[in-house]
Short mmCIF file of C-alpha atoms and ligand atoms in Angstrom, two decimals:
data_model
loop_
_atom_site.label_atom_id
_atom_site.label_comp_id
_atom_site.label_asym_id
_atom_site.label_seq_id
_atom_site.Cartn_x
_atom_site.Cartn_y
_atom_site.Cartn_z
CA MET O 1 122.38 135.76 101.26
CA SER O 2 122.82 133.87 98.00
CA ALA O 3 120.24 133.91 95.23
CA VAL O 4 119.49 130.25 95.89
CA THR O 5 118.59 130.67 99.56
CA GLU O 6 116.66 133.85 98.80
CA SER O 7 114.43 132.05 96.34
CA ARG O 8 113.88 129.33 98.92
CA ALA O 9 112.56 131.67 101.59
CA TRP O 10 108.95 131.22 102.71
CA PRO O 11 106.59 133.77 101.08
CA ALA O 12 105.95 136.94 103.08
CA GLU O 13 102.21 136.18 103.23
CA GLY O 14 102.96 133.40 105.74
CA LEU O 15 100.63 130.43 106.12
CA ALA O 16 98.29 131.68 103.40
CA ARG O 17 100.85 130.79 100.71
CA VAL O 18 102.70 127.53 100.13
CA PRO O 19 105.68 127.73 97.76
CA TYR O 20 105.74 124.97 95.14
CA TRP O 21 109.44 124.19 95.63
CA ILE O 22 108.42 122.62 98.92
CA TYR O 23 106.99 119.65 96.94
CA GLN O 24 109.82 119.51 94.41
CA ASP O 25 113.26 119.95 96.01
CA GLU O 26 115.53 117.00 96.75
CA ASP O 27 117.23 119.04 99.41
CA VAL O 28 113.95 119.77 101.21
CA TYR O 29 113.11 116.07 101.07
CA ARG O 30 116.44 115.14 102.66
CA ARG O 31 116.01 117.72 105.39
CA GLU O 32 112.50 116.44 106.14
CA GLN O 33 113.92 112.99 106.83
CA GLU O 34 116.26 114.44 109.42
CA HIS O 35 114.16 117.20 111.00
CA ILE O 36 110.72 115.65 110.81
CA TYR O 37 110.82 111.85 110.64
CA ARG O 38 114.04 111.42 112.63
CA GLY O 39 113.30 114.56 114.66
CA ASP O 40 110.84 115.28 117.46
CA THR O 41 107.66 113.86 115.93
CA TRP O 42 105.53 110.80 116.72
CA ASN O 43 105.37 108.48 113.72
CA PHE O 44 102.45 106.11 113.34
CA LEU O 45 103.48 102.43 113.22
CA GLY O 46 100.14 100.63 113.13
CA LEU O 47 97.53 99.19 115.46
CA GLU O 48 98.52 97.36 118.62
CA ALA O 49 96.03 94.71 117.52
CA GLU O 50 98.46 93.80 114.74
CA LEU O 51 100.84 92.39 117.39
CA PRO O 52 98.59 90.58 119.87
CA GLU O 53 101.01 87.78 120.93
CA LYS O 54 104.48 87.69 122.45
CA GLY O 55 107.00 87.30 119.65
CA ASP O 56 104.80 89.03 117.05
CA PHE O 57 106.57 91.49 114.80
CA LYS O 58 105.89 93.71 111.81
CA THR O 59 108.14 95.79 109.60
CA THR O 60 107.29 99.30 108.50
CA PHE O 61 108.92 102.72 108.08
CA VAL O 62 109.57 105.93 109.95
CA GLY O 63 109.99 108.28 107.00
CA GLU O 64 112.40 106.38 104.77
CA MET O 65 114.00 104.55 107.69
CA PRO O 66 112.92 100.89 107.79
CA VAL O 67 111.96 99.72 111.27
CA VAL O 68 110.95 96.51 113.05
CA VAL O 69 108.15 96.64 115.62
CA THR O 70 107.97 93.73 118.07
CA ARG O 71 106.10 92.50 121.10
CA ASP O 72 108.79 90.92 123.28
CA GLU O 73 108.65 88.06 125.79
CA GLY O 74 107.64 90.49 128.53
CA GLY O 75 104.72 91.73 126.39
CA ALA O 76 106.31 95.17 125.81
CA LEU O 77 106.37 96.87 122.43
CA ASN O 78 109.72 97.75 120.86
CA CYS O 79 110.72 99.57 117.72
CA PHE O 80 114.21 99.58 116.24
CA GLU O 81 115.89 100.26 112.96
CA ASN O 82 115.67 97.42 110.46
CA ARG O 83 119.41 97.64 109.81
CA CYS O 84 122.07 95.14 110.74
CA ALA O 85 124.97 96.37 112.91
CA HIS O 86 127.39 94.56 110.62
CA ARG O 87 127.06 95.93 107.10
CA GLY O 88 123.64 97.53 107.16
CA ALA O 89 121.43 94.84 105.59
CA LEU O 90 117.73 94.67 106.39
CA LEU O 91 117.42 92.46 109.46
CA CYS O 92 113.90 91.42 108.86
CA LEU O 93 112.62 90.73 105.37
CA LYS O 94 109.08 89.69 106.17
CA SER O 95 106.22 92.16 106.60
CA ARG O 96 104.94 90.34 109.71
CA GLY O 97 105.29 87.12 111.70
CA ASN O 98 106.16 85.59 115.06
CA THR O 99 109.69 84.75 116.19
CA LYS O 100 111.99 84.32 119.21
CA GLU O 101 114.96 86.06 117.66
CA ILE O 102 115.93 87.85 114.49
CA THR O 103 118.78 86.65 112.30
CA CYS O 104 120.35 88.74 109.56
CA ILE O 105 120.45 86.60 106.45
CA TYR O 106 123.72 88.07 105.13
CA HIS O 107 126.24 86.75 107.73
CA ASN O 108 123.91 85.35 110.38
CA TRP O 109 124.30 87.91 113.16
CA THR O 110 121.46 87.55 115.64
CA TYR O 111 119.30 89.98 117.62
CA ASP O 112 116.71 89.72 120.38
CA LEU O 113 113.26 91.27 120.13
CA GLU O 114 114.46 94.50 121.72
CA GLY O 115 116.94 94.98 118.90
CA ASN O 116 120.05 94.03 120.93
CA LEU O 117 122.87 92.26 119.10
CA THR O 118 123.13 88.80 120.67
CA GLY O 119 125.46 86.86 118.41
CA VAL O 120 128.18 87.29 115.78
CA ALA O 121 128.86 84.23 113.61
CA PHE O 122 132.48 83.02 113.84
CA ARG O 123 133.39 85.90 116.12
CA ARG O 124 136.45 83.95 117.35
CA GLY O 125 137.24 82.68 113.87
CA VAL O 126 137.69 79.03 112.93
CA ARG O 127 140.48 76.86 114.41
CA GLY O 128 142.28 79.92 115.72
CA GLN O 129 142.23 81.64 112.35
CA GLY O 130 140.33 84.79 111.42
CA GLY O 131 137.59 86.30 113.57
CA MET O 132 137.31 89.70 115.17
CA PRO O 133 139.90 91.47 117.32
CA GLU O 134 139.42 90.92 121.10
CA ASP O 135 138.45 94.53 121.70
CA ALA O 136 135.93 94.79 118.81
CA LYS O 137 132.59 96.33 119.82
CA PRO O 138 130.16 95.61 117.00
CA GLU O 139 127.24 96.65 119.24
CA SER O 140 128.41 100.22 118.75
CA GLU O 141 126.78 100.14 115.31
CA ALA O 142 123.65 98.34 116.50
CA PRO O 143 120.26 99.39 115.09
CA ARG O 144 118.96 102.53 116.76
CA LYS O 145 116.08 102.07 119.17
CA LEU O 146 113.04 104.29 119.02
CA ARG O 147 110.77 105.29 121.88
CA VAL O 148 107.33 103.73 121.50
CA ALA O 149 104.08 105.26 122.76
CA THR O 150 100.59 103.86 122.47
CA PHE O 151 97.36 105.81 122.57
CA CYS O 152 93.96 104.11 122.28
CA GLY O 153 95.56 101.04 120.66
CA LEU O 154 97.57 103.11 118.15
CA MET O 155 101.36 102.68 118.12
CA PHE O 156 103.71 105.60 117.52
CA ALA O 157 107.52 105.88 117.62
CA THR O 158 110.10 108.63 117.85
CA LEU O 159 113.89 108.74 117.73
CA SER O 160 114.06 111.93 119.73
CA GLU O 161 114.10 112.35 123.51
CA ALA O 162 112.58 115.81 123.05
CA THR O 163 109.25 114.67 121.59
CA PRO O 164 106.51 115.57 124.10
CA PRO O 165 104.19 112.89 125.54
CA ILE O 166 101.88 111.52 122.86
CA GLU O 167 98.60 112.96 124.15
CA GLN O 168 100.10 116.39 124.60
CA TYR O 169 101.57 116.15 121.09
CA ILE O 170 98.18 115.31 119.59
CA GLY O 171 96.39 117.96 121.66
CA PRO O 172 93.39 117.37 123.95
CA GLU O 173 90.58 118.21 121.47
CA VAL O 174 91.86 115.93 118.73
CA ALA O 175 92.79 113.22 121.27
CA ALA O 176 89.14 113.22 122.37
CA LYS O 177 88.10 112.60 118.75
CA ILE O 178 90.48 109.62 118.58
CA ARG O 179 88.95 108.20 121.77
CA ARG O 180 85.53 108.61 120.20
CA VAL O 181 86.39 106.13 117.40
CA MET O 182 88.87 103.91 119.28
CA LYS O 183 86.30 103.44 122.04
CA GLU O 184 86.76 99.68 122.47
CA PRO O 185 89.10 96.84 121.45
CA VAL O 186 89.38 96.51 117.69
CA ARG O 187 89.40 93.62 115.26
CA LEU O 188 91.47 93.83 112.06
CA LEU O 189 89.52 93.39 108.84
CA GLY O 190 92.30 93.75 106.27
CA GLY O 191 94.11 96.40 104.33
CA TYR O 192 95.59 97.65 101.12
CA THR O 193 98.41 99.88 99.97
CA GLN O 194 98.31 102.54 97.32
CA VAL O 195 101.08 104.37 95.51
CA LEU O 196 100.51 108.08 94.93
CA GLN O 197 102.45 109.93 92.23
CA SER O 198 102.96 112.97 94.41
CA ASN O 199 104.88 114.40 97.32
CA TRP O 200 103.70 113.19 100.74
CA LYS O 201 102.69 116.70 101.82
CA LEU O 202 100.19 116.99 98.98
CA TYR O 203 98.38 113.96 100.31
CA PHE O 204 98.54 115.18 103.90
CA GLU O 205 97.16 118.56 102.79
CA ASN O 206 94.40 116.75 100.91
CA VAL O 207 93.25 114.87 104.01
CA LYS O 208 93.25 118.09 106.03
CA ASP O 209 91.41 120.00 103.31
CA THR O 210 87.74 119.99 104.32
CA TYR O 211 86.84 122.33 101.48
CA HIS O 212 87.49 119.88 98.63
CA ALA O 213 85.53 116.88 99.88
CA SER O 214 82.09 117.74 98.57
CA LEU O 215 83.42 119.43 95.42
CA LEU O 216 85.91 116.85 94.16
CA HIS O 217 84.08 113.74 95.33
CA LEU O 218 80.94 113.43 93.24
CA PHE O 219 79.82 110.39 95.17
CA PHE O 220 79.72 112.39 98.41
CA SER O 221 77.64 115.24 97.08
CA THR O 222 75.45 113.28 94.67
CA PHE O 223 74.29 110.94 97.40
CA ARG O 224 74.32 113.66 100.07
CA LEU O 225 76.91 112.03 102.31
CA ASN O 226 78.91 115.18 102.73
CA ARG O 227 77.71 118.56 101.62
CA LEU O 228 78.94 121.77 103.08
CA GLU O 229 75.47 122.83 104.21
CA GLN O 230 75.40 119.82 106.55
CA LYS O 231 76.31 120.57 110.13
CA GLY O 232 79.91 119.89 110.99
CA GLY O 233 83.17 121.50 111.93
CA VAL O 234 86.96 121.39 112.05
CA VAL O 235 89.08 121.11 115.18
CA VAL O 236 92.77 121.99 114.92
CA GLY O 237 95.19 120.98 117.67
CA GLY O 238 98.76 119.97 118.44
CA GLU O 239 100.25 123.33 117.37
CA GLY O 240 98.50 122.96 114.03
CA GLY O 241 99.71 119.43 113.28
CA SER O 242 96.53 117.58 114.28
CA HIS O 243 93.02 118.06 113.03
CA ALA O 244 89.62 116.41 113.05
CA SER O 245 86.78 117.33 110.73
CA PHE O 246 83.27 115.99 111.11
CA THR O 247 79.90 116.00 109.39
CA MET O 248 76.47 115.31 110.83
CA MET O 249 74.00 113.32 108.77
CA LYS O 250 70.90 115.41 108.16
CA SER O 251 71.18 118.12 105.54
CA ASP O 252 69.12 121.26 105.66
CA PRO O 253 66.23 120.57 103.26
CA SER O 254 65.51 124.26 102.77
CA GLY O 255 68.29 124.91 100.35
CA ASP O 256 70.75 123.35 98.01
CA GLU O 257 73.73 125.59 97.44
CA TYR O 258 75.21 123.16 94.95
CA GLU O 259 72.24 123.20 92.57
CA ARG O 260 71.86 126.94 92.98
CA ALA O 261 75.48 127.46 92.02
CA GLY O 262 75.16 125.03 89.09
CA MET O 263 78.05 122.92 90.30
CA ARG O 264 79.36 119.78 88.69
CA SER O 265 78.65 118.04 91.97
CA ALA O 266 74.92 118.85 91.99
CA SER O 267 72.96 115.62 92.10
CA GLY O 268 71.47 115.58 88.59
CA GLY O 269 68.77 113.17 89.64
CA TYR O 270 71.05 110.18 90.17
CA ALA O 271 70.09 107.42 92.56
CA LEU O 272 71.88 104.29 93.72
CA GLU O 273 70.60 100.97 92.45
CA ALA O 274 71.70 99.40 95.70
CA PRO O 275 70.89 102.05 98.33
CA GLN O 276 71.69 99.56 101.12
CA MET O 277 75.32 100.47 100.33
CA LEU O 278 74.70 103.64 102.31
CA GLU O 279 72.70 102.24 105.19
CA SER O 280 74.60 102.96 108.35
CA VAL O 281 74.31 102.55 112.09
CA ASP O 282 74.89 105.47 114.48
CA GLU O 283 77.10 103.22 116.62
CA ILE O 284 78.83 106.01 118.51
CA GLY O 285 75.47 107.65 119.17
CA ASP O 286 76.35 111.26 118.39
CA GLY O 287 74.97 111.54 114.86
CA VAL O 288 78.43 112.14 113.34
CA THR O 289 78.50 110.17 110.09
CA LEU O 290 81.91 111.20 108.93
CA GLN O 291 85.07 112.06 110.83
CA ILE O 292 88.51 112.45 109.28
CA LEU O 293 91.44 113.02 111.60
CA THR O 294 95.19 113.53 111.16
CA VAL O 295 98.29 113.69 113.34
CA PHE O 296 101.49 115.15 111.88
CA PRO O 297 103.44 113.87 110.02
CA GLY O 298 101.68 110.77 108.72
CA PHE O 299 98.68 109.45 110.62
CA VAL O 300 95.08 109.40 109.41
CA LEU O 301 92.05 107.98 111.23
CA GLN O 302 88.88 107.61 109.24
CA GLN O 303 85.26 107.05 110.18
CA ILE O 304 83.14 107.21 107.04
CA MET O 305 79.78 105.99 108.29
CA ASN O 306 80.71 102.54 109.65
CA SER O 307 83.89 102.16 107.63
CA LEU O 308 86.77 102.55 110.09
CA ALA O 309 90.40 102.63 109.03
CA VAL O 310 93.82 103.98 109.87
CA ARG O 311 96.17 105.19 107.17
CA GLN O 312 99.92 105.58 107.25
CA VAL O 313 101.44 108.14 104.88
CA LEU O 314 104.96 107.07 103.86
CA PRO O 315 107.29 109.22 101.76
CA LYS O 316 109.05 107.29 98.97
CA GLY O 317 110.95 110.06 97.25
CA VAL O 318 110.12 113.63 96.31
CA ARG O 319 107.33 112.65 93.92
CA ARG O 320 106.14 109.36 95.34
CA THR O 321 104.14 108.41 98.42
CA GLU O 322 102.85 105.12 99.73
CA LEU O 323 99.59 104.99 101.58
CA VAL O 324 99.00 101.99 103.84
CA TRP O 325 95.36 101.44 104.83
CA THR O 326 94.24 99.12 107.63
CA CYS O 327 90.50 98.59 108.00
CA PHE O 328 89.09 97.51 111.32
CA GLY O 329 85.93 96.99 113.32
CA TYR O 330 85.33 96.32 117.00
CA ALA O 331 86.02 92.95 118.64
CA SER O 332 82.39 92.97 119.77
CA ASP O 333 80.97 93.23 116.18
CA ASP O 334 78.53 90.55 115.05
CA ALA O 335 78.60 89.10 111.53
CA ARG O 336 76.07 91.63 110.22
CA MET O 337 78.13 94.58 111.45
CA THR O 338 81.31 93.15 109.96
CA GLU O 339 79.55 92.75 106.62
CA LEU O 340 78.31 96.34 106.76
CA ARG O 341 81.83 97.59 107.41
CA MET O 342 83.25 95.52 104.57
CA LYS O 343 80.58 96.80 102.19
CA GLN O 344 81.27 100.40 103.15
CA ALA O 345 85.01 99.82 102.76
CA ASN O 346 84.27 100.09 99.03
CA LEU O 347 83.96 103.83 99.56
CA VAL O 348 87.66 104.17 100.34
CA GLY O 349 91.03 102.74 99.32
CA PRO O 350 92.86 102.96 95.98
CA ALA O 351 89.70 102.45 93.92
CA GLY O 352 87.17 103.66 96.49
CA TYR O 353 84.06 105.46 95.27
CA ILE O 354 85.26 108.49 97.19
CA SER O 355 88.99 108.32 97.75
CA LEU O 356 89.96 107.32 94.24
CA GLU O 357 89.87 111.00 93.29
CA ASP O 358 92.26 112.09 96.06
CA GLY O 359 95.12 110.09 94.56
CA ALA O 360 94.44 111.73 91.21
CA ALA O 361 94.09 115.28 92.59
CA THR O 362 97.43 115.25 94.42
CA GLY O 363 99.11 114.03 91.22
CA PHE O 364 97.43 116.90 89.30
CA VAL O 365 99.06 119.40 91.69
CA GLN O 366 102.46 117.74 91.37
CA ARG O 367 102.19 117.94 87.57
CA GLY O 368 100.46 121.32 87.37
CA ALA O 369 103.07 123.13 89.43
CA ALA O 370 106.07 121.39 87.82
CA GLY O 371 107.35 124.56 86.14
CA ALA O 372 106.41 126.98 88.90
CA SER O 373 108.74 126.27 91.80
CA GLU O 374 108.99 130.00 92.58
CA ARG O 375 105.21 130.48 92.68
CA SER O 376 102.83 129.58 95.50
CA SER O 377 99.42 128.11 96.14
CA PHE O 378 96.72 130.42 97.51
CA VAL O 379 95.34 129.22 100.83
CA GLU O 380 92.96 131.88 102.15
CA MET O 381 89.68 129.98 102.46
CA GLY O 382 88.42 130.73 105.94
CA GLY O 383 91.06 133.40 106.56
CA ARG O 384 94.83 133.43 106.98
CA THR O 385 95.29 131.95 110.42
CA VAL O 386 94.88 128.60 112.19
CA GLU O 387 91.95 127.93 114.50
CA SER O 388 89.07 125.53 115.02
CA ASN O 389 86.01 126.39 112.99
CA GLU O 390 82.36 125.48 112.67
CA SER O 391 82.47 125.89 108.92
CA ARG O 392 84.17 123.41 106.66
CA VAL O 393 84.51 126.04 103.91
CA THR O 394 87.95 126.69 105.27
CA GLU O 395 91.57 125.73 104.81
CA THR O 396 92.41 126.28 108.46
CA SER O 397 93.81 122.79 109.01
CA VAL O 398 95.91 123.02 105.85
CA ARG O 399 97.47 126.19 107.30
CA GLY O 400 97.88 124.27 110.57
CA LEU O 401 99.98 121.68 108.76
CA TRP O 402 102.31 124.37 107.46
CA GLN O 403 102.58 125.99 110.85
CA GLN O 404 103.80 122.70 112.34
CA TYR O 405 105.96 121.88 109.31
CA ARG O 406 107.76 125.21 109.29
CA ARG O 407 108.55 124.91 112.98
CA HIS O 408 110.26 121.54 112.47
CA MET O 409 112.08 122.64 109.33
CA GLY O 410 113.13 126.06 110.65
CA LEU O 411 111.50 127.73 107.62
S1 FES T 501 125.06 92.50 107.21
FE1 FES T 501 123.98 91.47 108.75
S2 FES T 501 125.26 89.89 109.35
FE2 FES T 501 126.39 90.92 107.83
FE1 FE2 T 502 89.23 113.65 99.47
#
């Protein structure tokens, strides 16, 4: 074994250590594209509600691969590579729209909404001159088609035939938590994108990390939205790749561990000038005020009080990640409920009262570990294994991520 491969072996401690080269190596990044995004995983594409009509399309990404998602004339969803069979140009330049066919702007080759090549400009040449040979088969380089699966109005795609059915992939416990939020038809409210100066896995770890929420996010703990003494738990499923964490509203008034420990996040007597910001409705009826859920490799579902959103985590290079947020409510919402959701949407997003700090924290790790590729992070909160837990003082779902990741990467 060469020195290079030796130093790139996973630490002997297993899931309780994560080597920093995993966030830094170009070679790892390239292999992730092949083994994870173009391998046997389900990649989140967006909400079905984004494509309500026949002919609707959107463009997005599966890893770095650009894709087009369409609803065809038969009403079926399709996903194919956004790459022209001819010389590889993007087929579709718009982020969304409605169309009957897709025409590549470079030399006008045309495609139907299933991604089939339907026309080659001047294929027979002009006045008997030029054109393609009789036996040319340009469809052989046609954009690859992905399998599409929907679950509770969420669209996923995979290039692999080996990817298990979507619900099995997510796992039954986490699938039930998706159903809980996606309980009825949704209405889109809007969205935003955010660029993170860190590797995609640092963000995915952050969302799965239940331990940081009340310590990093002062807004959470100061206004008692999420403190670790509140009742809650973590469910890990899908061979470690999926998780859902949840918090119940009422905190135990008998004690305040944060003040006792003199933490930065103790309240310090602050109060909101506009407390209506935090008024919420128990619309699902189970007293869960906060649920954060992930599905490997890039899906996040958020319920923070009445602020509902999906997030898509897109890798854009070793040290850069794009986060696409789509906020939604239910089609049955009245104007008051929509306003409440919009108000609470201020908690999240690039400048959200809560999530603003996540973007910073993942960048701090990327920068802090820049000279320590041979060292590892220490992930032993809640033990060294992966299982569901009633405590959120645990890194069990972070270890779950690495369990799934290592399986795909053969590490
Ligand atoms: S690259 Fe698309 S038609 Fe030439
Ligand atoms: Fe966070």
